[in-house]
Coordinates of C-alpha atoms in Angstrom, one line a residue:
M11 CA -30.8 24.7 27.7
D12 CA -32.3 27.0 25.0
R13 CA -35.4 28.4 26.7
T14 CA -36.5 30.0 23.5
A15 CA -36.8 26.7 21.7
G16 CA -40.3 25.6 20.7
P17 CA -42.0 22.3 21.4
S18 CA -40.1 19.2 20.4
F19 CA -41.0 17.6 17.0
V20 CA -39.8 14.2 18.1
G21 CA -42.3 11.5 17.1
K22 CA -44.1 13.8 14.7
T23 CA -44.8 12.7 11.1
I24 CA -44.1 15.1 8.3
E25 CA -44.6 14.8 4.5
T26 CA -41.7 16.4 2.5
T27 CA -39.5 16.0 -0.6
V28 CA -35.9 15.1 -0.4
E29 CA -34.0 17.8 -2.3
R30 CA -30.5 16.2 -2.4
L31 CA -28.1 14.0 -0.5
V32 CA -25.3 15.7 1.5
A33 CA -22.1 14.6 3.3
G34 CA -22.6 11.3 5.1
G35 CA -25.2 10.2 2.5
V36 CA -28.3 11.6 4.3
G37 CA -31.1 13.3 2.5
L38 CA -31.7 17.1 2.9
A39 CA -35.3 18.2 3.1
H40 CA -37.3 21.0 4.7
A41 CA -40.4 21.5 6.8
P42 CA -41.7 24.8 8.2
G43 CA -39.0 26.1 10.5
K44 CA -36.9 22.9 10.1
T45 CA -34.1 21.6 8.1
L46 CA -34.5 17.8 8.0
F47 CA -31.8 15.2 7.6
V48 CA -33.4 12.0 6.3
A49 CA -31.7 8.6 6.5
A50 CA -31.8 6.1 3.6
A51 CA -33.2 8.7 1.2
A52 CA -32.8 9.3 -2.5
P53 CA -32.8 12.7 -4.3
G54 CA -36.4 13.5 -5.3
D55 CA -38.1 11.1 -3.0
R56 CA -41.5 12.3 -1.8
V57 CA -41.8 10.8 1.7
R58 CA -43.5 10.8 5.1
V59 CA -40.9 10.9 7.8
R60 CA -40.9 10.6 11.6
I61 CA -38.7 12.9 13.6
E62 CA -36.3 10.9 15.6
R63 CA -34.1 13.7 17.0
D64 CA -34.9 17.4 17.3
Q65 CA -32.1 19.9 17.6
G66 CA -34.0 23.2 17.2
K67 CA -33.7 24.3 13.6
I68 CA -32.3 20.9 12.6
A69 CA -34.0 17.6 13.0
H70 CA -33.1 14.0 12.0
A71 CA -35.8 11.7 10.6
R72 CA -36.4 8.3 9.1
I73 CA -38.8 7.4 6.3
V74 CA -42.0 5.7 7.4
D75 CA -43.8 5.9 4.0
L76 CA -42.4 6.3 0.5
V77 CA -45.1 8.4 -1.1
E78 CA -43.5 8.7 -4.5
P79 CA -40.0 7.2 -4.9
S80 CA -37.3 9.0 -6.8
P81 CA -36.4 7.7 -10.3
D82 CA -32.9 7.1 -8.9
R83 CA -34.2 4.7 -6.2
I84 CA -33.9 0.9 -6.6
E85 CA -34.6 -2.0 -4.3
P86 CA -31.4 -2.9 -2.5
P87 CA -30.2 -6.2 -3.9
F88 CA -28.9 -7.4 -0.5
P89 CA -31.3 -6.2 2.2
A90 CA -29.4 -7.6 5.2
L91 CA -26.2 -5.7 4.1
A92 CA -28.2 -2.4 3.6
A93 CA -29.6 -2.8 7.1
S94 CA -26.0 -3.0 8.5
G95 CA -25.1 0.4 7.4
A96 CA -22.1 -0.9 5.3
A97 CA -23.9 -0.2 2.0
G98 CA -25.7 3.1 2.6
F99 CA -26.1 3.8 -1.1
A100 CA -27.3 0.4 -2.2
H101 CA -30.8 1.8 -2.7
L102 CA -29.4 4.2 -5.5
R103 CA -28.8 3.5 -9.1
Y104 CA -25.0 3.6 -9.7
P105 CA -25.0 6.7 -12.0
A106 CA -26.9 8.5 -9.2
Q107 CA -24.3 7.4 -6.6
L108 CA -21.6 9.0 -8.8
A109 CA -23.6 12.2 -9.2
V110 CA -24.2 12.5 -5.5
K111 CA -20.5 12.0 -4.7
Q112 CA -19.5 14.6 -7.3
A113 CA -22.0 17.1 -5.7
I114 CA -20.7 16.3 -2.1
V115 CA -17.1 17.1 -3.2
H116 CA -18.2 20.2 -5.0
D117 CA -20.2 21.4 -2.0
A118 CA -17.4 20.8 0.5
L119 CA -14.8 22.7 -1.5
R120 CA -17.1 25.7 -2.1
R121 CA -18.7 25.8 1.4
I122 CA -15.8 24.8 3.6
G123 CA -12.8 25.6 1.5
N124 CA -14.2 28.8 -0.2
I125 CA -12.8 27.4 -3.4
P126 CA -14.9 28.7 -6.4
L127 CA -15.2 25.6 -8.6
E128 CA -17.2 26.3 -11.7
A129 CA -18.4 22.7 -12.0
A130 CA -18.4 19.4 -10.1
P131 CA -15.1 17.5 -10.5
E132 CA -14.6 14.5 -12.8
I133 CA -15.2 11.2 -11.0
V134 CA -13.6 7.9 -12.1
P135 CA -16.2 5.1 -11.7
S136 CA -15.4 1.7 -10.2
P137 CA -15.1 -1.0 -12.8
A138 CA -17.2 -3.2 -10.5
E139 CA -20.2 -2.0 -8.5
W140 CA -20.2 -5.1 -6.2
G141 CA -17.5 -7.6 -5.4
Y142 CA -14.7 -5.0 -5.6
R143 CA -13.1 -4.8 -2.1
I144 CA -9.7 -6.3 -1.5
R145 CA -9.8 -5.3 2.2
A146 CA -12.5 -5.8 4.7
E147 CA -13.2 -5.5 8.4
W148 CA -15.8 -7.9 9.9
H149 CA -17.2 -8.1 13.4
Y150 CA -17.9 -11.2 15.4
D151 CA -20.4 -11.3 18.3
P152 CA -20.2 -14.6 20.2
V153 CA -23.4 -14.0 22.1
Q154 CA -25.9 -14.0 19.1
P155 CA -23.7 -15.4 17.5
A156 CA -23.2 -13.1 14.5
L157 CA -20.6 -12.3 11.9
G158 CA -20.9 -9.2 9.7
F159 CA -20.9 -5.4 10.0
L160 CA -22.0 -3.1 12.7
A161 CA -25.5 -1.6 12.4
A162 CA -25.5 2.1 11.5
G163 CA -24.9 4.2 14.6
S164 CA -24.6 1.1 16.8
R165 CA -22.2 -1.5 18.2
R166 CA -24.7 -4.2 17.3
V167 CA -23.4 -6.8 14.8
V168 CA -25.7 -7.5 11.9
D169 CA -25.4 -11.1 11.0
L170 CA -24.8 -11.6 7.2
P171 CA -25.0 -14.8 5.2
D172 CA -22.2 -13.5 2.9
D173 CA -20.4 -10.3 2.0
P174 CA -21.2 -9.1 -1.5
L175 CA -18.9 -6.1 -1.4
V176 CA -15.7 -8.1 -1.4
V177 CA -13.8 -10.0 -4.2
P178 CA -14.3 -13.8 -4.4
E179 CA -11.1 -14.6 -2.4
L180 CA -12.4 -12.6 0.6
A181 CA -16.0 -13.9 0.0
G182 CA -14.6 -17.4 0.5
A183 CA -12.8 -16.4 3.6
F184 CA -16.0 -14.9 5.0
T185 CA -17.8 -18.2 4.3
D186 CA -15.1 -20.2 6.1
L187 CA -15.3 -17.9 9.1
R188 CA -19.0 -18.2 9.2
A189 CA -18.7 -22.0 9.1
R190 CA -16.3 -21.8 12.0
M191 CA -18.8 -19.6 13.9
M192 CA -21.7 -22.0 13.3
A193 CA -19.5 -24.9 14.5
G194 CA -18.6 -22.9 17.7
R195 CA -15.0 -22.5 16.7
L196 CA -14.5 -18.7 16.6
G197 CA -14.1 -18.4 20.4
D198 CA -16.0 -16.8 23.2
E199 CA -14.7 -13.2 22.8
P200 CA -15.9 -10.5 20.5
L201 CA -13.6 -10.0 17.5
T202 CA -12.8 -7.4 14.9
I203 CA -11.3 -9.4 12.0
Q204 CA -9.2 -7.6 9.4
A205 CA -9.0 -9.2 6.0
A206 CA -7.0 -8.5 2.9
T207 CA -6.2 -10.3 -0.3
A208 CA -3.6 -10.1 -3.1
G209 CA -2.3 -12.5 -5.7
G210 CA -5.0 -15.0 -4.8
A211 CA -3.8 -15.3 -1.1
V212 CA -5.7 -14.1 1.9
S213 CA -4.4 -12.5 5.1
L214 CA -6.5 -12.4 8.3
H215 CA -5.9 -10.7 11.6
P216 CA -6.5 -12.4 14.0
D217 CA -6.1 -15.6 12.0
P218 CA -8.4 -18.4 13.4
A219 CA -5.7 -20.8 12.3
G220 CA -3.3 -19.1 14.8
G221 CA 0.0 -17.4 14.4
E222 CA 0.9 -14.2 12.6
P223 CA -1.2 -13.0 9.6
Q224 CA -0.1 -14.4 6.2
E225 CA 2.0 -12.0 4.1
I226 CA 0.5 -11.2 0.7
V227 CA 2.0 -9.5 -2.4
A228 CA 0.1 -7.1 -4.5
E229 CA 1.4 -6.0 -8.0
V230 CA 0.3 -2.4 -8.7
A231 CA 1.5 -0.3 -11.6
G232 CA 4.6 -2.5 -12.0
E233 CA 5.5 -2.5 -8.3
R234 CA 5.4 -5.4 -5.9
L235 CA 4.1 -4.5 -2.5
T236 CA 4.2 -7.0 0.4
F237 CA 2.0 -6.4 3.4
D238 CA -0.5 -8.2 5.7
A239 CA -4.1 -7.6 7.0
R240 CA -2.9 -5.3 9.8
C241 CA -1.7 -2.7 7.3
F242 CA -3.6 0.0 5.5
F243 CA -4.0 -0.6 1.8
Q244 CA -6.3 0.9 -0.8
G245 CA -9.5 -1.1 -0.9
N246 CA -10.7 -1.2 -4.5
G247 CA -8.6 -3.6 -6.6
G248 CA -10.0 -2.2 -9.9
L249 CA -8.9 1.4 -9.3
L250 CA -5.4 0.9 -7.8
E251 CA -3.5 1.6 -11.0
P252 CA -5.6 4.6 -12.1
L253 CA -5.2 6.1 -8.6
V254 CA -1.4 5.7 -8.8
E255 CA -1.4 7.2 -12.3
E256 CA -3.3 10.2 -11.2
A257 CA -1.3 10.7 -8.0
M258 CA 1.9 10.7 -10.1
R259 CA 0.6 13.1 -12.8
F260 CA 2.8 16.1 -11.7
A261 CA 5.4 14.1 -9.7
D262 CA 8.3 14.0 -12.3
A263 CA 11.5 15.9 -11.2
P264 CA 14.4 13.5 -11.9
S265 CA 17.1 16.2 -11.6
A266 CA 16.0 17.5 -8.2
E267 CA 18.6 17.3 -5.4
S268 CA 16.2 17.6 -2.4
P269 CA 14.1 14.5 -1.6
A270 CA 10.5 14.2 -2.6
L271 CA 8.2 13.4 0.4
D272 CA 5.5 10.8 0.9
L273 CA 3.6 11.5 4.1
F274 CA 1.4 8.8 5.6
C275 CA 3.0 6.4 3.2
G276 CA 1.6 3.1 4.5
V277 CA 3.5 0.1 2.9
G278 CA 4.8 2.2 0.0
F279 CA 1.8 2.3 -2.3
F280 CA 2.8 5.7 -3.7
T281 CA 6.4 5.7 -2.4
L282 CA 7.7 3.2 -4.9
P283 CA 6.3 4.9 -8.1
L284 CA 7.5 8.2 -6.7
A285 CA 11.0 6.8 -6.3
R286 CA 11.0 6.0 -10.1
R287 CA 10.7 9.8 -10.7
H288 CA 13.0 11.2 -8.0
R289 CA 16.6 10.4 -6.9
R290 CA 15.6 10.4 -3.3
V291 CA 12.3 9.9 -1.5
I292 CA 11.5 10.1 2.2
G293 CA 8.4 8.3 3.4
L294 CA 6.8 8.9 6.8
E295 CA 4.5 6.3 8.4
L296 CA 3.5 6.3 12.0
D297 CA 2.6 2.6 12.1
P298 CA 5.9 0.7 12.7
L299 CA 4.7 -2.4 10.9
S300 CA 3.6 -0.6 7.8
A301 CA 6.9 1.4 7.8
T302 CA 8.9 -1.8 8.0
F303 CA 7.0 -3.2 5.0
A304 CA 7.5 0.0 3.1
Q305 CA 11.3 0.0 3.5
R306 CA 11.4 -3.7 2.7
N307 CA 9.3 -3.1 -0.5
A308 CA 11.7 -0.3 -1.6
D309 CA 14.8 -2.4 -0.8
E310 CA 13.5 -5.4 -2.7
A311 CA 12.7 -3.1 -5.7
E312 CA 16.4 -1.9 -5.4
L313 CA 15.2 1.7 -4.9
R314 CA 18.2 2.8 -2.9
G315 CA 17.2 6.4 -2.6
V316 CA 14.2 5.6 -0.4
R317 CA 14.3 6.1 3.3
I318 CA 11.2 5.3 5.4
A319 CA 10.9 6.9 8.9
A320 CA 8.4 5.4 11.4
Q321 CA 7.5 8.8 12.8
S322 CA 4.6 11.2 12.8
V323 CA 4.7 14.1 10.4
E324 CA 5.0 16.5 13.4
E325 CA 7.9 14.6 15.0
W326 CA 9.8 14.3 11.7
G327 CA 9.2 18.0 10.8
K328 CA 11.4 19.2 13.7
E329 CA 14.4 17.5 12.0
A330 CA 13.3 18.2 8.4
F331 CA 13.3 22.0 8.8
R332 CA 17.0 21.9 9.7
S333 CA 18.2 19.1 7.4
Y334 CA 16.5 19.4 4.0
G335 CA 16.0 21.9 1.3
R336 CA 12.7 22.8 -0.3
P337 CA 11.2 19.5 -1.6
P338 CA 10.3 19.4 -5.3
F339 CA 7.2 17.3 -4.7
L340 CA 5.2 16.3 -1.6
L341 CA 2.4 13.7 -1.6
L342 CA 0.2 13.1 1.4
D343 CA -2.5 10.5 2.0
P344 CA -3.7 11.2 5.5
P345 CA -6.5 9.4 7.4
R346 CA -10.0 10.7 7.4
G347 CA -9.3 13.4 9.9
G348 CA -6.9 15.1 7.5
L349 CA -3.9 17.1 8.7
A350 CA -3.4 18.1 12.3
P351 CA -2.9 21.9 12.6
S352 CA 0.7 21.4 13.7
A353 CA 1.4 19.1 10.7
A354 CA -0.2 21.5 8.3
R355 CA 2.0 24.4 9.7
G356 CA 5.1 22.2 9.4
L357 CA 4.2 21.1 5.8
L358 CA 3.8 24.7 4.7
K359 CA 7.2 25.7 6.2
L360 CA 8.8 23.2 3.8
R361 CA 7.4 25.1 0.8
P362 CA 7.2 22.2 -1.6
S363 CA 7.1 23.3 -5.3
R364 CA 4.2 20.9 -6.1
L365 CA 1.9 19.1 -3.7
T366 CA -0.6 16.2 -4.3
Y367 CA -3.2 15.5 -1.6
V368 CA -5.1 12.2 -1.6
S369 CA -8.1 12.4 0.6
C370 CA -10.9 10.1 1.7
D371 CA -12.9 12.9 3.3
P372 CA -14.0 15.9 1.2
A373 CA -14.7 18.0 4.2
T374 CA -11.2 17.7 5.8
L375 CA -9.7 18.1 2.3
A376 CA -11.5 21.3 1.8
R377 CA -10.4 22.6 5.2
D378 CA -6.7 21.8 4.5
L379 CA -6.8 23.1 0.9
K380 CA -8.1 26.4 2.2
L381 CA -5.1 26.8 4.5
M382 CA -2.7 25.8 1.7
M383 CA -4.2 28.2 -0.8
R384 CA -4.0 31.0 1.6
D385 CA -0.3 30.2 1.9
G386 CA 0.4 30.6 -1.9
Y387 CA -0.7 27.4 -3.5
A388 CA -3.1 27.2 -6.5
L389 CA -5.4 24.2 -7.2
E390 CA -4.4 22.9 -10.6
R391 CA -6.5 19.8 -10.9
L392 CA -9.1 17.8 -8.9
V393 CA -10.3 14.3 -9.6
A394 CA -12.6 12.0 -7.6
F395 CA -12.4 8.2 -7.5
D396 CA -15.3 6.0 -6.6
L397 CA -13.3 3.6 -4.5
F398 CA -16.3 2.7 -2.4
P399 CA -19.4 1.9 -4.5
Q400 CA -22.7 1.4 -2.5
T401 CA -21.4 3.7 0.2
P402 CA -21.3 7.5 0.7
H403 CA -17.5 7.5 0.7
V404 CA -15.4 9.0 -2.0
E405 CA -11.6 9.4 -2.6
V406 CA -10.3 12.7 -4.0
V407 CA -6.9 13.6 -5.5
A408 CA -6.0 17.3 -5.5
H409 CA -3.0 18.7 -7.2
L410 CA -1.6 22.0 -6.1
V411 CA 1.3 24.1 -7.3
R412 CA 3.1 26.9 -5.5
A413 CA 3.1 30.4 -7.1
G414 CA 6.0 30.7 -9.5
T415 CA 6.1 26.9 -10.3
E416 CA 5.0 25.5 -13.7
A417 CA 2.4 22.7 -13.2
G418 CA 3.7 20.8 -16.2

């Protein structure tokens, strides 16, 4: 216990101005001797807040009175959804959402990565602000009963009449599930329901109709990708092709003898377009189901130079260091936690000429880029994509080139 700490501010009300939004989408404000993190804030809000948690120099607060709202603030169009925590930016005008995400990326790279960006990166907006998701995860609580998303910072399910974030095919599936729930036909156990759609078909896991989830086929950038709801797949249907195009910007190396690498390859989203640019491609995917789909997708596309390994990056690296030369190109799209230290060390031992990092967390991206740039890589280009409108999340594509290699 810190015996030098002053009296707790918990329960106190303070008037302050929100200066900006930071990682996680919370507002940054100050009071005498305190840095405040304010939930559901907008940049420029003049607010009265109540301290909910006091950690010494840092305190977490919620708004109790909106004294003067920011010009960027709007009334959330779907209040129930906003209450669930699934749409933490629904109270912001869309241009403000984009500006905040640019600033979050810029701040992470400068503060965590020590990367001196002169300006915030370009951000590609979503074609649709609502009704854009082709993947969803819904929660079912049989006790309330309730079907929807989890409340922010809680395991409580917020019951929703509909899901305005998803495309019409998934909105229809949600309506059907809700009808089943109201009729008492969703069962007596809590469920996490994964949903995905492509080509007009819907895949659910678990499927209330029973059996395995339906396979669906997405057509992206000229490639056909078969998968089901259990597999990871990028979630914004309107940005799939621009994301592939950006990821492939520096990928061409048709004469290279060593294989290009696609780490965390999922069902082959980037693997197949990469195989159009390289004689051989090795994809790594820890999830055996996704790895099976990835190899099947490559085989059905008659891309004979593709080999998918259902291994972790760390496991595969032990073989790779002995068996393969320096890869001409490496693409990685890791989960939110980024690269494990052992995976990062193994990747750097391979010394790929060019490297493209697709990230869904600017903080872990900045951490990993710092390591790569210390090892001789230069950041050539950085682009953000708003794959997740109405939320604080942002996707970033970073292109790096090793010293002595032309970026093209």
